[in-house]
Amino acid sequence: MSGLRMRGLVVAVVAGVGATLTVAVAPAEAAGTPHIRAGQTVPVYSYENAVRESVWVHTTLDNDLDGVPDRVAVDIVRPREAADRRIKVPVILEASPYYSCCGRGNESELKQYDANGTITKQPLYYDNYFVPRGYAFVAADLAGTNRSTGCMDVGGREEVLSAKAVVDWLNGRGRATYADGTPAVATRWTNGRTGMIGKSWDGSVANGVAATGVEGLETIVPISAISSWYDYQRYNGVLRSEDYPEYLHRVVNGRPAGVCDPVVKQLDEGSDDATGNYNAYWAARDYRPNAHRVKASVFIAHGINDTNVTTTQFAQWWNRLNVPKKLWLPQQGHVDPFDIRRGEWVETLHKWFDRWLQGLRNGIEREPQVTIETAPGTWVDERTWPAAAARKTKVALGDGNGTTGTLGGRSGSGFRTWTDNPDLSEAAAVGTPGAAVPGRVAFLSGPLTQGVRISGTPAVSLRVQVDRPTTELTARLVDYGTATRVNYQARGEGITTLTTESCWGASTAADDACYRDTAENVVTSDHAIVTRGWQDAAHRVSLRFVTPLHPGRWYDVTVPLQATDQRIAAGHVLGLIVQASDNEYSTPQSTGATIRLDLRHSSLTLPLVGKLPTPGATAPAVTTAPSANRSAPQRFQPLLP
């Protein structure tokens, strides 16, 4: 959106956002801090007159090997009146590789500078909304991107420590300079209390910095973020896409040609496409083992149907955190909650930052911890996640009619044999569960007598014989039954961008606070994927090494599915679809195997609220029709905003 169209707009705030909260008066308010009234921050400072400056934070890193410590370019917008009154303000920090290559938000905004190189436009609304309320907004270019030096190492040490260096500088532990080389001292205007926010790659950086335990980082808000880069680029040994780290580096790289070639070579060799093993390269990009070091509070938002940054990323991170935390789970895919439930999101984010950065005792930590969208436009608040009532339930696989098996009841005898069909699409695999489809096997529950909820991480345990040293195994849980659902597989991943706008903060001629409104994209369909999962059979023992299979021997292979939280309505049927390789969500490395499945020693484990019915000997009839409103998923899904 052009700032010229908004030249006449100085301040525009959506009615109702930041409504007065009934809370105790904070000490800062008692001391006369202008931007704190009735227990919350309010917009009293001029956004148009804000201090806008750019500095370069010095690091101890040098992965571009030029003999000069790498520097991180940081663009700052902060309230001038607060500085004039010597009021030190907290910081909202977004560290991103996207500021010059790809843009931020639904409208792909880029940073813009004046002729002197001073920031004039920051992407998104964070500065527009929060700077008038007594915050500074800091946008840092990750190493090797935009105006920073060094080389982007895609989730690695350089990336995380370059962002951490900014937090250190904000807390007086680092050095920065202006473009002319004069010192830039952050402690003159900030109290060092920093919150990091960002979607996708940006939120992943926030996770990584929090895992260092850095002092001064008080909260993070990771949106659709990664907690393990191995799990992003591998599915339990299954390769997502060839040369993926190198591709991501090229997309965001801001350095001259050739400067970062040694780093690209390290990405290629370290990621080890040939084996799919979890190794030292991936361990350096796995933030979960250091979750115990996180001191910051954490507010996570993640789409339940995100097939880009899949849900294991938030679930495994969430379950390891032992800090104040909050969780939003909408039904969309890779979408910012600002574009799903805008007013509620901004209000909640405002309250969250007021609590953890301004120190206002507004009670948000005592509110329900989790907010979940259960159906289009229907939201519920809950005490925790997964659901407290969810029980780990083992569901037997039955022989059924010999073609379509059953879910539930006693373990069934018999076998299923199929040969991998790499060309089998997801739509074909799940579309006709009652028919024989080459390349997959299907199991159905009876029609549900009452609704059930799956809340947590399901898994499928398979006892198999394979005629090759390995095969990939893919499992899908399917809700068969007509309902109106969020259309996350369409363009927009569950939202439609409208022609109207709403404004969220103050504006200048160069940087307006107005964004096109959005609406949920919904579709009435007769089935929906609840969750998916993948496993390379040769990595069944460990992700760190390959253990080949021997033809004729039986092996137990567990296929973990992605975490989910979905309600299955009464009258619907729950289905399990198992196939081998999946050419839509991964790049198969082993295809063509014939697999024999022992039903008696195989099962589905569900984190279940409620109970599945006991099926009959014959699976219920289920018919499905493809939806014209859905598009087929793309195999290659780059980590872009």
XYZ file of C-alpha atoms in Angstrom:
641
model
C 0.000 0.000 0.000
C 1.393 3.356 -0.907
C 2.004 5.801 1.891
C 1.056 8.612 -0.556
C -2.568 7.472 -0.467
C -2.504 8.023 3.285
C -0.775 11.417 3.251
C -3.638 13.066 5.025
C -3.844 10.427 7.726
C -1.740 11.164 10.795
C -3.342 8.898 13.354
C -5.919 6.191 12.742
C -6.725 3.602 15.381
C -9.444 0.966 15.049
C -12.221 1.538 17.535
C -12.163 -0.811 20.453
C -8.519 -1.842 20.168
C -6.764 -1.378 23.459
C -9.957 -0.803 25.411
C -9.453 0.103 29.058
C -8.689 -2.835 31.309
C -9.687 -3.010 34.954
C -6.350 -3.575 36.658
C -4.302 -2.167 39.482
C -2.370 1.037 38.802
C 1.239 0.240 38.010
C 4.159 1.885 39.828
C 5.254 3.540 36.579
C 1.853 5.223 36.310
C 2.069 6.434 39.878
C 5.401 8.007 38.977
C 3.747 9.963 36.164
C 4.826 8.040 33.052
C 2.735 9.708 30.317
C 2.085 6.601 28.221
C 0.601 4.575 31.104
C -2.991 5.235 32.123
C -5.487 3.002 33.921
C -3.045 0.125 33.891
C -2.243 0.030 30.187
C -0.139 1.896 27.648
C -1.917 4.500 25.557
C -0.876 6.418 22.407
C 0.446 9.765 23.645
C 3.690 10.137 21.666
C 3.958 11.464 18.133
C 4.694 8.811 15.556
C 5.410 11.400 12.898
C 7.991 13.069 15.145
C 9.572 9.797 16.332
C 13.334 9.301 16.288
C 14.277 7.235 13.240
C 17.843 6.047 13.083
C 20.036 3.267 11.784
C 22.973 1.725 13.606
C 25.316 -1.201 13.062
C 25.771 -3.602 15.970
C 29.231 -5.155 16.143
C 29.525 -8.901 16.729
C 32.381 -11.307 17.484
C 31.516 -13.330 14.378
C 33.304 -13.432 11.039
C 31.834 -16.164 8.892
C 32.411 -14.229 5.653
C 36.132 -14.598 6.489
C 37.097 -11.022 5.574
C 39.005 -10.465 8.814
C 36.475 -7.887 10.038
C 33.852 -8.734 12.694
C 30.411 -8.993 11.169
C 27.981 -6.155 11.782
C 24.190 -6.266 12.076
C 22.210 -3.410 10.544
C 19.506 -2.218 12.914
C 16.759 0.272 12.078
C 15.037 1.970 15.015
C 11.854 3.959 15.545
C 11.381 5.306 19.075
C 9.322 8.037 20.785
C 11.163 11.361 20.770
C 9.146 12.860 23.625
C 10.055 9.963 25.923
C 13.726 10.471 25.147
C 13.433 14.213 25.742
C 11.976 13.465 29.184
C 14.658 10.831 29.800
C 12.049 8.089 30.018
C 13.641 4.824 29.005
C 11.354 2.575 26.983
C 11.308 -1.171 26.274
C 11.929 -2.619 22.818
C 9.954 -4.774 20.416
C 12.513 -6.452 18.152
C 11.937 -8.248 14.891
C 15.078 -9.846 13.472
C 14.453 -10.961 9.900
C 16.144 -11.995 6.657
C 13.157 -10.763 4.616
C 13.419 -6.971 4.764
C 14.873 -6.487 1.274
C 14.192 -9.750 -0.562
C 10.648 -10.834 0.121
C 8.787 -8.427 2.352
C 6.760 -8.887 5.504
C 3.099 -9.509 6.052
C 0.189 -10.202 3.768
C 1.138 -7.193 1.610
C 4.875 -8.049 1.423
C 6.131 -4.731 2.770
C 9.830 -3.897 2.486
C 12.023 -1.494 4.435
C 12.408 1.896 2.804
C 15.093 4.547 3.390
C 15.613 8.203 2.568
C 18.502 9.576 0.525
C 20.704 9.611 3.628
C 20.046 5.932 4.373
C 17.754 6.592 7.353
C 14.755 4.338 7.780
C 11.470 5.912 6.656
C 9.214 2.850 6.488
C 9.260 -0.235 8.654
C 7.160 -3.193 7.486
C 4.040 -4.182 9.421
C 2.188 -2.226 12.087
C 4.364 -2.844 15.141
C 6.043 0.569 15.079
C 2.855 2.415 14.105
C 0.886 0.915 16.955
C 3.421 0.538 19.755
C 5.801 3.514 19.410
C 3.078 6.024 20.366
C 2.391 3.794 23.372
C 5.896 4.061 24.811
C 7.817 1.321 23.022
C 10.732 1.387 20.623
C 10.532 -0.814 17.555
C 13.808 -2.286 16.300
C 14.103 -4.163 12.994
C 17.384 -6.042 12.617
C 18.706 -7.443 9.348
C 20.024 -10.916 10.078
C 23.667 -11.541 9.189
C 24.238 -11.600 5.448
C 20.916 -9.978 4.543
C 19.968 -6.465 3.447
C 22.570 -4.070 4.967
C 24.256 -6.511 7.380
C 27.598 -8.167 6.754
C 28.494 -11.796 7.429
C 26.731 -14.677 5.696
C 23.336 -16.205 6.376
C 23.752 -19.764 7.669
C 20.038 -20.730 7.698
C 19.114 -21.279 11.322
C 22.695 -21.676 12.535
C 25.117 -20.024 14.916
C 25.700 -16.866 12.850
C 22.002 -16.231 12.454
C 21.098 -16.682 16.110
C 24.100 -14.903 17.563
C 23.727 -11.949 15.203
C 20.237 -11.383 16.621
C 21.427 -12.051 20.182
C 24.092 -9.366 19.687
C 21.295 -6.837 19.210
C 19.706 -7.839 22.528
C 23.113 -7.549 24.201
C 23.632 -4.074 22.754
C 20.201 -2.961 23.925
C 21.239 -4.030 27.423
C 24.585 -2.234 27.404
C 26.698 -5.339 26.770
C 27.642 -4.648 23.175
C 28.903 -1.951 20.832
C 27.226 -0.269 17.893
C 28.059 2.650 15.637
C 26.235 4.986 13.324
C 27.099 5.062 9.622
C 29.784 7.703 10.282
C 31.486 5.504 12.868
C 30.423 7.411 15.980
C 29.243 5.312 18.938
C 25.557 4.483 19.320
C 24.553 3.914 22.950
C 21.189 2.221 23.419
C 21.066 2.533 27.198
C 20.473 6.278 26.820
C 16.921 5.595 25.624
C 15.997 1.996 26.485
C 15.751 0.074 29.724
C 16.856 -3.020 27.814
C 13.638 -4.982 28.312
C 13.221 -6.630 24.931
C 10.502 -8.683 23.301
C 11.085 -10.496 20.018
C 8.294 -11.142 17.537
C 8.015 -12.529 14.046
C 6.336 -14.952 11.719
C 7.998 -17.905 10.009
C 11.786 -17.432 9.791
C 11.590 -14.350 12.030
C 9.806 -16.287 14.777
C 12.307 -19.106 14.413
C 15.104 -16.650 15.204
C 13.206 -15.557 18.305
C 13.077 -19.194 19.446
C 16.800 -19.580 18.836
C 17.762 -16.415 20.707
C 15.515 -17.324 23.647
C 17.238 -20.716 23.809
C 20.551 -18.966 24.536
C 19.104 -17.677 27.810
C 20.227 -14.137 27.014
C 19.546 -11.610 29.764
C 17.150 -8.830 28.862
C 14.981 -10.866 26.511
C 11.757 -10.769 28.494
C 9.303 -12.314 26.044
C 9.038 -13.782 22.548
C 6.075 -14.102 20.190
C 6.950 -16.772 17.601
C 4.295 -17.071 14.883
C 4.342 -20.156 12.628
C 7.925 -20.632 13.751
C 10.569 -23.368 13.623
C 12.057 -24.940 16.738
C 14.082 -27.626 14.901
C 15.402 -27.007 11.407
C 15.887 -30.747 10.940
C 12.167 -31.304 11.417
C 11.515 -28.481 8.984
C 13.689 -29.881 6.218
C 13.358 -33.586 7.069
C 10.388 -35.693 8.108
C 11.988 -38.376 10.299
C 14.633 -39.131 7.711
C 12.421 -38.302 4.719
C 13.904 -35.553 2.534
C 11.576 -32.608 2.063
C 13.355 -31.098 -0.911
C 16.844 -31.361 -2.362
C 19.357 -28.583 -1.668
C 16.851 -26.757 0.512
C 19.260 -24.860 2.839
C 21.231 -23.612 -0.152
C 18.007 -22.473 -1.803
C 16.890 -20.561 1.287
C 20.308 -18.913 1.545
C 20.131 -17.737 -2.060
C 16.660 -16.254 -1.589
C 17.641 -13.994 1.321
C 21.353 -13.411 0.625
C 22.283 -9.744 0.464
C 26.048 -10.081 -0.080
C 28.023 -9.663 -3.319
C 28.437 -12.700 -5.544
C 30.995 -15.191 -4.265
C 31.400 -13.717 -0.776
C 29.351 -16.456 0.893
C 30.340 -19.405 -1.293
C 32.209 -21.141 1.589
C 29.098 -20.926 3.764
C 26.888 -22.285 0.978
C 29.299 -25.208 0.634
C 28.991 -25.865 4.376
C 25.200 -25.827 4.065
C 25.330 -28.335 1.243
C 27.728 -30.719 2.974
C 26.331 -30.362 6.474
C 22.682 -30.911 5.593
C 23.587 -34.298 4.072
C 20.773 -34.951 1.603
C 22.229 -38.358 0.772
C 21.389 -39.984 4.124
C 18.759 -37.795 5.788
C 20.608 -38.269 9.091
C 20.352 -35.951 12.073
C 23.953 -34.821 12.603
C 26.016 -32.028 14.161
C 24.835 -29.600 11.484
C 21.204 -30.182 12.449
C 21.934 -30.280 16.179
C 23.306 -26.740 15.897
C 19.933 -25.735 14.429
C 17.806 -27.548 16.997
C 16.625 -25.176 19.730
C 14.527 -27.690 21.667
C 17.294 -29.246 23.816
C 17.950 -25.764 25.224
C 14.328 -25.022 26.082
C 15.350 -25.242 29.750
C 17.532 -22.165 29.213
C 14.613 -20.019 28.073
C 13.873 -17.264 30.600
C 11.499 -15.242 28.456
C 7.753 -15.705 28.526
C 6.468 -17.210 25.267
C 3.316 -16.436 23.264
C 2.981 -18.886 20.356
C 0.604 -18.656 17.412
C 0.499 -21.469 14.869
C -1.970 -22.596 12.233
C -3.297 -26.076 12.937
C -3.276 -26.703 9.181
C 0.154 -25.219 8.464
C 1.816 -27.516 5.922
C 4.833 -25.223 5.514
C 6.105 -24.969 9.084
C 4.306 -28.032 10.362
C 2.759 -28.272 13.789
C 5.402 -30.451 15.414
C 7.447 -27.238 15.484
C 5.224 -25.519 18.018
C 4.103 -28.665 19.866
C 7.518 -30.006 20.826
C 8.729 -26.527 21.745
C 5.590 -25.767 23.788
C 5.770 -29.012 25.739
C 9.377 -28.350 26.810
C 8.929 -24.775 27.968
C 8.773 -24.085 31.693
C 8.005 -20.368 31.597
C 4.812 -18.301 31.461
C 3.316 -19.153 28.079
C 0.280 -18.653 25.897
C -0.944 -20.331 22.694
C -3.233 -19.448 19.783
C -4.230 -22.223 17.336
C -6.279 -21.023 14.362
C -7.511 -23.359 11.606
C -5.514 -21.638 8.845
C -2.219 -22.645 7.306
C 0.893 -20.443 7.300
C -0.967 -17.236 8.212
C -0.350 -14.451 10.735
C -3.209 -14.127 13.263
C -3.264 -10.415 12.383
C -4.924 -11.582 9.160
C -7.290 -14.024 10.856
C -8.726 -12.371 13.956
C -7.229 -8.907 13.747
C -8.869 -6.964 16.536
C -8.587 -9.707 19.147
C -4.997 -10.438 18.155
C -3.787 -6.839 18.437
C -5.587 -6.374 21.736
C -4.068 -9.562 23.165
C -0.604 -8.736 21.849
C -0.856 -5.251 23.348
C -1.806 -6.692 26.710
C 0.978 -9.301 26.492
C 3.687 -6.737 25.776
C 2.334 -4.396 28.446
C 2.663 -7.204 30.975
C 6.125 -8.475 30.123
C 7.851 -5.360 28.771
C 6.174 -2.515 30.657
C 5.704 -4.515 33.862
C 1.982 -3.751 34.104
C 0.134 -6.243 36.290
C -2.833 -6.620 33.963
C -3.554 -10.275 34.778
C -2.994 -11.760 31.327
C -0.959 -14.589 32.814
C -4.034 -15.633 34.810
C -6.290 -15.779 31.764
C -6.924 -19.062 29.918
C -3.615 -20.172 28.493
C -4.861 -21.458 25.146
C -7.189 -20.116 22.445
C -8.278 -22.570 19.730
C -10.397 -22.169 16.628
C -12.613 -25.260 16.567
C -14.526 -24.391 13.377
C -14.602 -21.360 11.074
C -15.114 -18.330 13.298
C -15.656 -20.388 16.447
C -13.025 -19.883 19.149
C -12.729 -21.418 22.598
C -10.416 -20.656 25.507
C -8.878 -23.527 27.420
C -6.670 -23.994 30.439
C -3.863 -25.882 28.740
C -2.789 -27.799 25.638
C -3.067 -30.638 24.772
C -6.553 -30.931 26.219
C -6.461 -32.015 29.850
C -9.118 -34.630 29.112
C -7.203 -36.216 26.220
C -6.174 -39.797 26.894
C -3.622 -41.833 24.987
C -5.863 -44.363 23.251
C -4.659 -47.372 21.307
C -6.892 -48.114 18.331
C -6.682 -51.544 16.703
C -6.568 -52.127 12.956
C -9.082 -54.700 11.747
C -9.381 -56.661 8.514
C -12.844 -55.313 7.686
C -14.046 -56.611 4.353
C -10.585 -57.544 3.219
C -10.205 -54.368 1.176
C -11.024 -51.580 3.619
C -10.009 -52.298 7.186
C -11.549 -51.073 10.410
C -10.453 -48.775 13.238
C -11.391 -49.737 16.781
C -12.536 -52.882 18.535
C -10.166 -55.797 18.952
C -6.961 -56.318 17.038
C -7.705 -57.978 13.747
C -5.881 -60.834 12.113
C -4.761 -60.689 8.533
C -2.395 -58.763 6.355
C -2.342 -56.013 3.780
C 0.159 -55.917 0.940
C 0.776 -53.013 -1.413
C 3.486 -51.680 -3.704
C 4.674 -48.110 -3.469
C 3.113 -45.809 -6.035
C 5.119 -42.552 -6.107
C 2.539 -40.933 -8.377
C -0.325 -41.468 -5.942
C -1.689 -38.065 -4.986
C -3.143 -37.219 -1.616
C -6.530 -36.600 -3.198
C -6.560 -40.046 -4.798
C -5.225 -41.737 -1.667
C -7.956 -40.412 0.632
C -10.805 -39.849 -1.813
C -12.383 -43.319 -2.006
C -11.592 -45.181 1.224
C -14.031 -48.002 0.439
C -12.371 -48.908 -2.850
C -9.143 -50.688 -3.686
C -6.587 -48.029 -4.651
C -3.144 -49.235 -5.767
C -0.410 -47.911 -3.499
C -2.365 -47.417 -0.286
C -4.405 -49.153 2.391
C -7.390 -47.685 4.247
C -9.026 -48.210 7.650
C -12.314 -46.683 8.813
C -14.048 -46.330 12.142
C -17.770 -46.817 12.460
C -19.916 -43.681 12.276
C -19.288 -41.747 15.488
C -22.188 -41.966 17.928
C -20.858 -38.835 19.623
C -18.282 -36.273 18.693
C -14.645 -36.825 19.627
C -11.618 -34.580 19.855
C -8.054 -35.395 18.857
C -5.741 -33.118 20.859
C -1.999 -33.749 20.772
C 0.298 -35.892 18.655
C -1.041 -39.139 17.151
C 1.185 -41.961 15.892
C 0.795 -45.106 13.817
C 2.687 -48.261 14.819
C 3.201 -50.572 11.868
C 4.688 -54.066 11.744
C 5.959 -54.478 8.209
C 7.974 -56.627 5.842
C 9.715 -54.688 3.075
C 11.490 -56.104 0.040
C 14.057 -53.295 -0.060
C 16.590 -51.836 2.407
C 14.131 -49.052 3.208
C 10.912 -47.383 2.230
C 9.192 -44.212 3.192
C 5.897 -44.593 5.027
C 3.173 -41.938 4.965
C 0.069 -41.865 7.150
C -2.961 -39.577 7.110
C -5.887 -39.253 9.464
C -9.045 -38.191 7.661
C -12.372 -36.835 8.896
C -15.009 -38.243 6.523
C -18.177 -36.193 6.854
C -19.659 -33.058 5.358
C -18.856 -29.826 7.162
C -17.929 -26.203 6.536
C -14.191 -25.919 7.010
C -11.384 -23.391 6.609
C -10.060 -23.801 3.069
C -6.374 -23.855 4.001
C -5.273 -25.576 0.784
C -6.489 -22.712 -1.404
C -4.472 -19.642 -2.306
C -4.112 -17.581 0.863
C -4.049 -20.726 3.054
C -7.424 -20.011 4.583
C -7.868 -16.260 4.146
C -9.138 -13.995 1.381
C -7.745 -10.476 1.060
C -10.484 -7.855 0.711
C -10.477 -4.399 -0.883
C -11.350 -2.545 2.339
C -8.759 -1.395 4.848
C -8.411 -0.865 8.574
C -5.749 1.127 10.404
C -3.747 -0.010 13.421
C -1.763 2.855 14.826
C -0.431 6.165 13.583
C 0.825 6.981 10.107
C 3.178 9.218 8.205
C 3.249 9.970 4.491
C 5.964 7.322 4.115
C 4.688 4.672 6.549
C 0.975 4.187 7.008
C -0.682 1.877 9.504
C -3.469 0.693 7.210
C -3.815 -2.815 5.840
C -6.304 -4.558 3.638
C -8.876 -6.443 5.619
C -9.159 -10.194 5.310
C -11.861 -12.804 5.712
C -11.743 -16.515 6.346
C -11.936 -18.605 3.199
C -14.313 -21.462 3.945
C -15.532 -24.407 1.918
C -18.136 -27.097 2.462
C -16.408 -30.423 1.891
C -17.189 -34.057 2.541
C -13.821 -34.870 4.076
C -10.708 -33.201 5.485
C -7.202 -34.264 6.439
C -6.862 -34.118 10.220
C -3.095 -34.633 10.267
C -0.243 -36.195 8.300
C 2.995 -37.998 9.144
C 6.078 -39.429 7.445
C 8.861 -41.844 8.414
C 11.841 -43.369 6.640
C 11.871 -47.036 7.704
C 15.673 -47.184 7.786
C 15.630 -44.414 10.422
C 13.242 -46.328 12.684
C 15.974 -46.985 15.295
C 17.568 -43.545 15.262
C 17.534 -40.407 13.168
C 21.318 -40.256 13.546
C 22.070 -43.309 11.420
C 20.572 -45.682 8.877
C 19.604 -49.239 9.853
C 18.706 -51.082 6.621
C 15.843 -53.544 6.501
C 16.310 -57.159 5.380
C 13.718 -58.713 3.088
C 11.602 -61.350 4.800
C 12.063 -59.947 8.319
C 9.364 -58.199 10.310
C 10.088 -54.727 11.668
C 8.165 -52.362 13.914
C 8.111 -48.861 12.461
C 6.358 -45.939 14.152
C 5.113 -43.079 11.988
C 4.642 -39.954 14.162
C 1.906 -37.681 12.867
C 1.862 -33.927 13.164
C 0.340 -32.472 16.317
C -3.245 -31.372 15.938
C -6.389 -30.278 17.718
C -9.519 -31.160 15.790
C -13.099 -32.092 16.607
C -14.744 -34.924 14.654
C -18.516 -34.556 14.691
C -21.065 -37.240 15.518
C -22.055 -39.168 12.416
C -18.660 -38.675 10.795
C -16.169 -41.481 10.174
C -12.490 -41.361 11.120
C -10.142 -42.824 8.539
C -6.492 -43.878 8.502
C -4.778 -43.953 5.117
C -1.305 -45.498 4.837
C 0.917 -45.363 1.759
C 4.639 -45.429 1.079
C 6.306 -42.442 -0.598
C 4.622 -39.056 -0.891
C 5.601 -36.949 -3.867
C 3.556 -33.906 -2.834
C 4.977 -33.146 0.607
C 8.455 -34.630 0.185
C 11.079 -35.645 -2.340
C 11.094 -39.460 -2.178
C 14.514 -41.072 -2.095
C 13.315 -44.687 -1.921
C 10.442 -45.785 -4.107
C 8.989 -48.947 -5.544
C 9.097 -51.123 -2.425
C 6.459 -53.745 -1.704
C 5.224 -53.623 1.879
C 3.348 -56.283 3.828
C 1.505 -55.099 6.930
C 0.632 -57.319 9.892
C -2.672 -56.015 11.221
C -2.614 -57.826 14.558
C 0.629 -56.143 15.597
C -0.162 -52.707 14.173
C -2.231 -49.911 15.704
C -3.093 -46.238 15.766
C -2.499 -44.213 18.933
C -4.688 -41.165 19.421
C -4.652 -38.420 22.080
C -8.418 -38.756 22.336
C -11.223 -36.991 24.134
C -14.229 -39.283 23.808
C -14.478 -42.783 22.430
C -14.520 -44.373 19.008
C -17.395 -46.794 18.352
C -16.810 -50.506 17.952
C -16.895 -51.143 14.202
C -18.688 -53.964 12.465
C -16.903 -56.550 10.383
C -17.478 -54.410 7.306
C -16.350 -50.798 7.146
C -19.136 -48.246 6.652
C -19.752 -46.877 3.185
C -17.997 -43.548 2.667
C -18.147 -41.571 -0.537
C -16.242 -38.402 -1.261
C -16.082 -35.924 -4.080
C -13.221 -33.589 -4.939
C -13.818 -29.958 -4.078
C -13.484 -27.470 -6.889
C -12.413 -24.866 -4.339
C -9.334 -26.733 -3.242
C -6.025 -26.823 -5.027
C -3.522 -29.638 -4.868
C -0.673 -29.052 -2.397
C 2.668 -28.125 -3.850
C 5.554 -30.457 -3.166
C 8.062 -27.663 -2.699
C 6.971 -25.174 -0.045
C 9.756 -22.680 0.649
C 9.974 -20.893 3.981
C 8.818 -17.531 2.729
C 6.544 -15.021 4.449
